[in-house]
mmCIF file of C-alpha atoms in Angstrom:
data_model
loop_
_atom_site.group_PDB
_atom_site.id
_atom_site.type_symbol
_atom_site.label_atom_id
_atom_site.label_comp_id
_atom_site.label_asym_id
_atom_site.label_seq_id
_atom_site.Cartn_x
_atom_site.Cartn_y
_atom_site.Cartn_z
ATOM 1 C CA UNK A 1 -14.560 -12.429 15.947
ATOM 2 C CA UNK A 2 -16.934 -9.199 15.145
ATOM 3 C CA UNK A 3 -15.570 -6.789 14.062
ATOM 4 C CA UNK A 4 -16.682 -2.890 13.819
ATOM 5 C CA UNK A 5 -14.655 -0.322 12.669
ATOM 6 C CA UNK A 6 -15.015 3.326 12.039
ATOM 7 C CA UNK A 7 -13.863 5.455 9.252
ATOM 8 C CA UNK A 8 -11.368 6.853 11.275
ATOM 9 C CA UNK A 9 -9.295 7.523 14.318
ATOM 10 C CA UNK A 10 -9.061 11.390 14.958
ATOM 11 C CA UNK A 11 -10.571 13.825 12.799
ATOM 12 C CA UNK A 12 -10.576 17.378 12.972
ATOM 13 C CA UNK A 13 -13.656 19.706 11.370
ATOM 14 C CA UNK A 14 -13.902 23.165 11.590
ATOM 15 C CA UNK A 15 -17.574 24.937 12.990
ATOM 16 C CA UNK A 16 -20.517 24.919 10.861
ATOM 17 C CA UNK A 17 -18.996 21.310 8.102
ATOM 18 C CA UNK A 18 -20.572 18.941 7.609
ATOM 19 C CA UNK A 19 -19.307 15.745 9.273
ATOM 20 C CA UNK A 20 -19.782 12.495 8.040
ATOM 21 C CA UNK A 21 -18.517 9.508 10.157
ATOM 22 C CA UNK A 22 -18.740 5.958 9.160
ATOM 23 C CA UNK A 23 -19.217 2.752 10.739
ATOM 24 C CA UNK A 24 -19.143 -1.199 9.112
ATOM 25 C CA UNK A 25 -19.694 -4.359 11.161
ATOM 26 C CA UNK A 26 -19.297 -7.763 9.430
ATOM 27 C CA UNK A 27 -21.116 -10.176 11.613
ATOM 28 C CA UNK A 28 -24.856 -9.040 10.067
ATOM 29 C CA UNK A 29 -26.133 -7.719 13.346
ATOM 30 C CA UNK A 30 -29.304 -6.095 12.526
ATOM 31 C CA UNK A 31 -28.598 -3.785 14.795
ATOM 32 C CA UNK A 32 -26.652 -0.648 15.104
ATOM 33 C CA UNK A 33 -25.522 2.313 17.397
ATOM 34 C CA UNK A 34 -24.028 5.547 18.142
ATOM 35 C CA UNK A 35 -23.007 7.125 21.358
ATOM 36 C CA UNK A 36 -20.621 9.977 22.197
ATOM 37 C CA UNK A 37 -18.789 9.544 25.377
ATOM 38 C CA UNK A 38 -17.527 12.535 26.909
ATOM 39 C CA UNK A 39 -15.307 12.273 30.604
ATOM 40 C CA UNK A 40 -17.802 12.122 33.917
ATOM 41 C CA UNK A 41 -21.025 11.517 31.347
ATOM 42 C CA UNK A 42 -20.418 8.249 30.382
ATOM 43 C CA UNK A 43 -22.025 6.464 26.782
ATOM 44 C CA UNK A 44 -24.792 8.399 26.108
ATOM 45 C CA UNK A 45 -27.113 7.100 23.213
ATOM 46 C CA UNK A 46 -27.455 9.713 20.335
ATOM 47 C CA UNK A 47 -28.815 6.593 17.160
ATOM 48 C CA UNK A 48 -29.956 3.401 16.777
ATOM 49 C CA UNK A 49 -31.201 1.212 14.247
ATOM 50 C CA UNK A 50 -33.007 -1.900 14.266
ATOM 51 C CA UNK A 51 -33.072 -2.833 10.604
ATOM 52 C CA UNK A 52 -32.027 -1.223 7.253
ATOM 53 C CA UNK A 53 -33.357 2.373 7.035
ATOM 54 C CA UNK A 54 -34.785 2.160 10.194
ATOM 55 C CA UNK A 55 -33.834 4.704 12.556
ATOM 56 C CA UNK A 56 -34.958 5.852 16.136
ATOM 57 C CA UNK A 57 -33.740 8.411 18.272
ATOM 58 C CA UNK A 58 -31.688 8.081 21.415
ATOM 59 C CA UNK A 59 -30.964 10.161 24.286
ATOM 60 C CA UNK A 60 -29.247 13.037 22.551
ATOM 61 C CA UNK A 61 -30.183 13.184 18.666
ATOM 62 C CA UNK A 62 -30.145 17.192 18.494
ATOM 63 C CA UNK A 63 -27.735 18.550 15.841
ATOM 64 C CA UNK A 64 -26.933 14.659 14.190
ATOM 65 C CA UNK A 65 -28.561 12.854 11.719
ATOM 66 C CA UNK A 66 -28.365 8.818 10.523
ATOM 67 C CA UNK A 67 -28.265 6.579 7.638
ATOM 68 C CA UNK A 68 -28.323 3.066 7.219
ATOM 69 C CA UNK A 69 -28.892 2.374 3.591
ATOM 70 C CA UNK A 70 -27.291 -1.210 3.957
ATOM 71 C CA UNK A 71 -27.610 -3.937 6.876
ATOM 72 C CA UNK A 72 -23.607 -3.095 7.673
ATOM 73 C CA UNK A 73 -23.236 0.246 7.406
ATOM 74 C CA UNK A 74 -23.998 2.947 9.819
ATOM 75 C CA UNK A 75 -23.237 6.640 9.045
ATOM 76 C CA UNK A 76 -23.550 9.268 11.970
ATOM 77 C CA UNK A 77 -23.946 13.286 10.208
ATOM 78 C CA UNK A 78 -23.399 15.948 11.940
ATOM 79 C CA UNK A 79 -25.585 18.662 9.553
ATOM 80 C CA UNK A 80 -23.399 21.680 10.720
ATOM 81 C CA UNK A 81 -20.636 20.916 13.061
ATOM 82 C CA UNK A 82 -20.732 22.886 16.514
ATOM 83 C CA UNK A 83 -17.270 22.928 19.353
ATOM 84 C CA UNK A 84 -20.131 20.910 21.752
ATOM 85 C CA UNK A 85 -19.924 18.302 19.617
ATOM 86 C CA UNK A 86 -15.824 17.688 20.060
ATOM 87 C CA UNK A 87 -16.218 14.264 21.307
ATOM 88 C CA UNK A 88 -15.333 10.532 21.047
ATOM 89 C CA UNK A 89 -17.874 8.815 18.810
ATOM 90 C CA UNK A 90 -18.518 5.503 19.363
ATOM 91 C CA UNK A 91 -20.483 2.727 17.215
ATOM 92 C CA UNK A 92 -21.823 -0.127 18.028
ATOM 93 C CA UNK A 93 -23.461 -3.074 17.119
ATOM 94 C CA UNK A 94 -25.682 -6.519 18.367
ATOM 95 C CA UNK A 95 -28.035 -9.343 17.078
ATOM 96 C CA UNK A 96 -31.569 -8.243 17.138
ATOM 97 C CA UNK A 97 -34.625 -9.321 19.129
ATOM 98 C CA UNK A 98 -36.126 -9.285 22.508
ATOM 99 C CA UNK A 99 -33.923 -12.429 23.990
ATOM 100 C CA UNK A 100 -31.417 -11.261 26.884
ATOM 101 C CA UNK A 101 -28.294 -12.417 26.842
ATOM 102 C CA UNK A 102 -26.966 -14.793 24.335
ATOM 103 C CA UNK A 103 -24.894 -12.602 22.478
ATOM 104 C CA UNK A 104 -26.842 -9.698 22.670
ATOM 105 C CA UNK A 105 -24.224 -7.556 23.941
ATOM 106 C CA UNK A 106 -23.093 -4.729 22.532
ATOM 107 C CA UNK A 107 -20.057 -4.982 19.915
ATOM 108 C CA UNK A 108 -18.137 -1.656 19.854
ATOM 109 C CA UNK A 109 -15.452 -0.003 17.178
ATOM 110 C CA UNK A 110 -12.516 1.656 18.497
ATOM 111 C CA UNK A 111 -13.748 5.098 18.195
ATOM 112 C CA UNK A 112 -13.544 8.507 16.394
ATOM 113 C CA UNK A 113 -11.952 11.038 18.075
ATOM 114 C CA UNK A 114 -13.330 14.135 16.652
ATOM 115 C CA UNK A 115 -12.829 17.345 17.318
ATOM 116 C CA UNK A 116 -14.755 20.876 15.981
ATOM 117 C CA UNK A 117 -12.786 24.057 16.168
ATOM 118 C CA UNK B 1 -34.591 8.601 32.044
ATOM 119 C CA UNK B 2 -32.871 5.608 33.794
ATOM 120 C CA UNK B 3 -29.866 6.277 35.260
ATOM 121 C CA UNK B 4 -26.668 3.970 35.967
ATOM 122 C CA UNK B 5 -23.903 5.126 37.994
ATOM 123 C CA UNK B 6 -20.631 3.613 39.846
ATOM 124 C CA UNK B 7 -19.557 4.478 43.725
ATOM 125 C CA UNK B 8 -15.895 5.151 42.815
ATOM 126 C CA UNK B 9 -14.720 7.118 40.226
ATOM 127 C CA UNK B 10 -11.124 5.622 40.853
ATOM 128 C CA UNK B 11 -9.802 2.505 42.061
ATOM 129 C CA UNK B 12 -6.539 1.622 42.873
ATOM 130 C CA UNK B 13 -5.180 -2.191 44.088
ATOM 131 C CA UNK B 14 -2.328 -4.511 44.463
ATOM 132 C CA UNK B 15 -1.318 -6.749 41.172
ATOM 133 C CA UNK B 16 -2.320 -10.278 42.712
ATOM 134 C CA UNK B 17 -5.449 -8.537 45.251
ATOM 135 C CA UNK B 18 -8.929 -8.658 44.457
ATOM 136 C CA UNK B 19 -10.634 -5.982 42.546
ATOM 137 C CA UNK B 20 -14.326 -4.891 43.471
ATOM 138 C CA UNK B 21 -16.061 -2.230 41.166
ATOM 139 C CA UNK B 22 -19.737 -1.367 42.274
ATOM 140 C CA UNK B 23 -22.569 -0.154 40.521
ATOM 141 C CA UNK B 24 -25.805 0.700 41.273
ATOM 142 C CA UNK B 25 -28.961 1.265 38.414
ATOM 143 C CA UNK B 26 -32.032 2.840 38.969
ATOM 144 C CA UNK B 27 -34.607 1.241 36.830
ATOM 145 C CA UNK B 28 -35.914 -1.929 38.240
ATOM 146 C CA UNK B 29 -37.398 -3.164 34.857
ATOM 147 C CA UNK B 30 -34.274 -3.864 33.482
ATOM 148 C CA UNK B 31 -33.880 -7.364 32.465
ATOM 149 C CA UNK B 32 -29.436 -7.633 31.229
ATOM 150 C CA UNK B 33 -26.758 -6.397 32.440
ATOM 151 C CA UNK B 34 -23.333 -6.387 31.023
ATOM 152 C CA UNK B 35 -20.064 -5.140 32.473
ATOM 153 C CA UNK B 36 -17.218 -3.158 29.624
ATOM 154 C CA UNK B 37 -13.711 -2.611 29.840
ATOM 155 C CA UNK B 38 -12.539 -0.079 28.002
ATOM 156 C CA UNK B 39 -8.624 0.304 27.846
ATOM 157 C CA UNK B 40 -6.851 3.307 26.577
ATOM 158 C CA UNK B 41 -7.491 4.405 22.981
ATOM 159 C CA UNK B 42 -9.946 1.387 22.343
ATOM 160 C CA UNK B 43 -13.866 0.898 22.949
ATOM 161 C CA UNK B 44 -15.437 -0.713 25.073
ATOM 162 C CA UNK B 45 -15.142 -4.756 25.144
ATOM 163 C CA UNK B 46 -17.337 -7.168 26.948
ATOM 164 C CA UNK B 47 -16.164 -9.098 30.316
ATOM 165 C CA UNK B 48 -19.177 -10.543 31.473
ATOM 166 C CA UNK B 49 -23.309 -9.985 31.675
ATOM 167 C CA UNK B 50 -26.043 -11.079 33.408
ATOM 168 C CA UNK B 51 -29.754 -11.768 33.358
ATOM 169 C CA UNK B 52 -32.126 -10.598 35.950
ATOM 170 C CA UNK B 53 -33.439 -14.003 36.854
ATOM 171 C CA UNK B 54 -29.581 -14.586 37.865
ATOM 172 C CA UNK B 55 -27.862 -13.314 41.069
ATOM 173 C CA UNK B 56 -24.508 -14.508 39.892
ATOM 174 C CA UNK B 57 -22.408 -15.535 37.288
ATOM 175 C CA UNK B 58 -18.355 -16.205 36.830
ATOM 176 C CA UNK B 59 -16.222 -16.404 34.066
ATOM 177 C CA UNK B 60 -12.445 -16.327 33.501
ATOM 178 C CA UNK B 61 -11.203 -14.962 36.603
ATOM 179 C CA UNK B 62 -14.699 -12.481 36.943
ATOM 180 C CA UNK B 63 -17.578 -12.766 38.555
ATOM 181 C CA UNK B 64 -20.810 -10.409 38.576
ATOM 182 C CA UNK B 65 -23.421 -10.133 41.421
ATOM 183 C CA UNK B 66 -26.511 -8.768 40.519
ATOM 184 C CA UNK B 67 -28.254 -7.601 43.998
ATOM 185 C CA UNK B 68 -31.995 -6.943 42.434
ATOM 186 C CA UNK B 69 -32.673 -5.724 46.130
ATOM 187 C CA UNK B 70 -31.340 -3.247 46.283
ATOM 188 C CA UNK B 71 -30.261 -2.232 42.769
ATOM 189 C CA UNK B 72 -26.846 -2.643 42.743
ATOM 190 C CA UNK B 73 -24.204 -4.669 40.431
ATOM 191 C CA UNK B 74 -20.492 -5.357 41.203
ATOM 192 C CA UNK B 75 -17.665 -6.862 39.023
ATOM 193 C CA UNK B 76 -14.992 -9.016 41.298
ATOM 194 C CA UNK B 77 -11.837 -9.469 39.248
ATOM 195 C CA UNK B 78 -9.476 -12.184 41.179
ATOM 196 C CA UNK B 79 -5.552 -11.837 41.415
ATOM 197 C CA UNK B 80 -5.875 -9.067 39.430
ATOM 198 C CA UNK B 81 -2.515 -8.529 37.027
ATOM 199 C CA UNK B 82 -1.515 -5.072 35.371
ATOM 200 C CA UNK B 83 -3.110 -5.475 32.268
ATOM 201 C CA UNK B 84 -6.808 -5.210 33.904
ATOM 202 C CA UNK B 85 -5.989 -1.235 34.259
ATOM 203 C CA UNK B 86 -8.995 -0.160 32.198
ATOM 204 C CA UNK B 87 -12.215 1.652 32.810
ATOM 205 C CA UNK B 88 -15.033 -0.464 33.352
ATOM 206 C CA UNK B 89 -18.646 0.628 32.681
ATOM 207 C CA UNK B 90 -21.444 -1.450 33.695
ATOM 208 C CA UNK B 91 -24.410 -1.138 31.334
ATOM 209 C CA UNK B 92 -28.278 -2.044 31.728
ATOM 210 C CA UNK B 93 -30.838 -3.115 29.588
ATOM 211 C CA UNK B 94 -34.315 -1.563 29.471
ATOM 212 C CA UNK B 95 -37.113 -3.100 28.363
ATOM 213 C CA UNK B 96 -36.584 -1.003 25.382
ATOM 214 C CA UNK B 97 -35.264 -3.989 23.633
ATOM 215 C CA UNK B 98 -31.309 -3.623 23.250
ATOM 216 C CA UNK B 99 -31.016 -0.324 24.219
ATOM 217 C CA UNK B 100 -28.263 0.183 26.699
ATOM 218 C CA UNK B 101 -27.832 2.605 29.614
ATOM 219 C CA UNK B 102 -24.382 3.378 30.690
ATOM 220 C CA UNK B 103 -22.369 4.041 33.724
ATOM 221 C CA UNK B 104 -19.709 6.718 33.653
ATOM 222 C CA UNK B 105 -17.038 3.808 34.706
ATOM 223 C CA UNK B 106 -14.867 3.225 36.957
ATOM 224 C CA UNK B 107 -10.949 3.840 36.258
ATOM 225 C CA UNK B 108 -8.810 0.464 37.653
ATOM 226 C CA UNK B 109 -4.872 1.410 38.655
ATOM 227 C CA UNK B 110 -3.267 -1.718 39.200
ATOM 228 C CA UNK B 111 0.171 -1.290 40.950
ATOM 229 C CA UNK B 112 2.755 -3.803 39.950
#
């Protein structure tokens, strides 16, 4: 089975740290994500990456930053944590390439519950 | 952007009925569609997707109807049993390859 986890569970940050939260798959998808999901919005795409140290922005990249030094690690930073950003962080993962279907779903880690104070 | 949404925020039905959730998806150049469940405290975890050359497709007790028509997606659960309370998103593919547009879900009650 894939799995993905996260770093951890709940975590609680005070305004203006620096946030660092990590994410490891083991089934050498190439590809990687982050969303926040926040009630009546939905998943909404903030990272992805296609390949190591690739990076590309999503829907909401303003006030977080990426890193994906190795193929199955994914690191979501939040430069200088703001209370808009108390959210549940979700990462993700999926094979590569153009081909629908076939396993290119989405794989997704239980979630980091954070919240900024 | 592209926008995916659900008609019913809530949905509540008898263990052993028939569950319908509904979707609809605005972008007509997607090309996959999957449908989450998320249960309380976890993420999200695939049921079932679709391609858009397909109109239908079961699995285990699921089946999804793509309705390229008119835009629209549904997940039918049969005899649905108390542990398919969950949220279920459904989720579209752009041609943006592997990106993923969400739906705010849809919260399932089932009442034993």
């Amino acid at each position: 089975d894939v799995k993905v986890t996260q770093s951890s569970r709940y975590l609680v940050k005070r305004t203006g740290e620096k946030v660092f939260l990590e994410c490891v798959q083991d089934m050498d998808h190439e590809n990687m994500f982050w969303y926040r999901q926040d009630p009546g919005l939905g998943l909404r795409l903030i990272y992805f990456s296609y390949d190591v140290k690739m990076k590309e922005k999503g829907d909401i990249p303003e006030g977080y930053s990426v890193s994906r030094e190795k193929k199955e690690r994914f690191s979501l930073i939040l430069e200088s944590a703001s209370t808009n950003q108390t959210s549940m962080y979700l990462c993700a993962s999926s094979f590569g390439g153009w081909l629908a279907g076939d396993g290119r779903e989405q794989f997704f880690g239980p979630g980091t519950r954070l919240t900024v104070l | 952007g592209e926008s995916v949404g659900l008609h019913l925020p809530t949905l509540s039905v008898q263990e052993g009925d028939n569950s319908i959730i509904n979707c609809a998806y605005s972008n007509s150049a997607s090309d996959y569609f999957i449908w989450y469940k998320q249960e309380s405290g976890k993420g999200p975890q695939f049921i079932i997707d679709i391609r858009s050359n397909m109109d239908k497709r079961q699995g285990q007790r699921v089946t999804v109807l793509l309705n390229k028509t008119v835009k629209h997606l549904s997940l039918q659960i049969a005899a649905t049993q108390p542990g398919d309370s969950a949220v279920y998103f459904c989720a579209e593919r752009t041609y943006n390859f592997n990106k993923f547009y969400f739906g705010s879900g849809t919260k399932l009650n089932v009442k034993p």
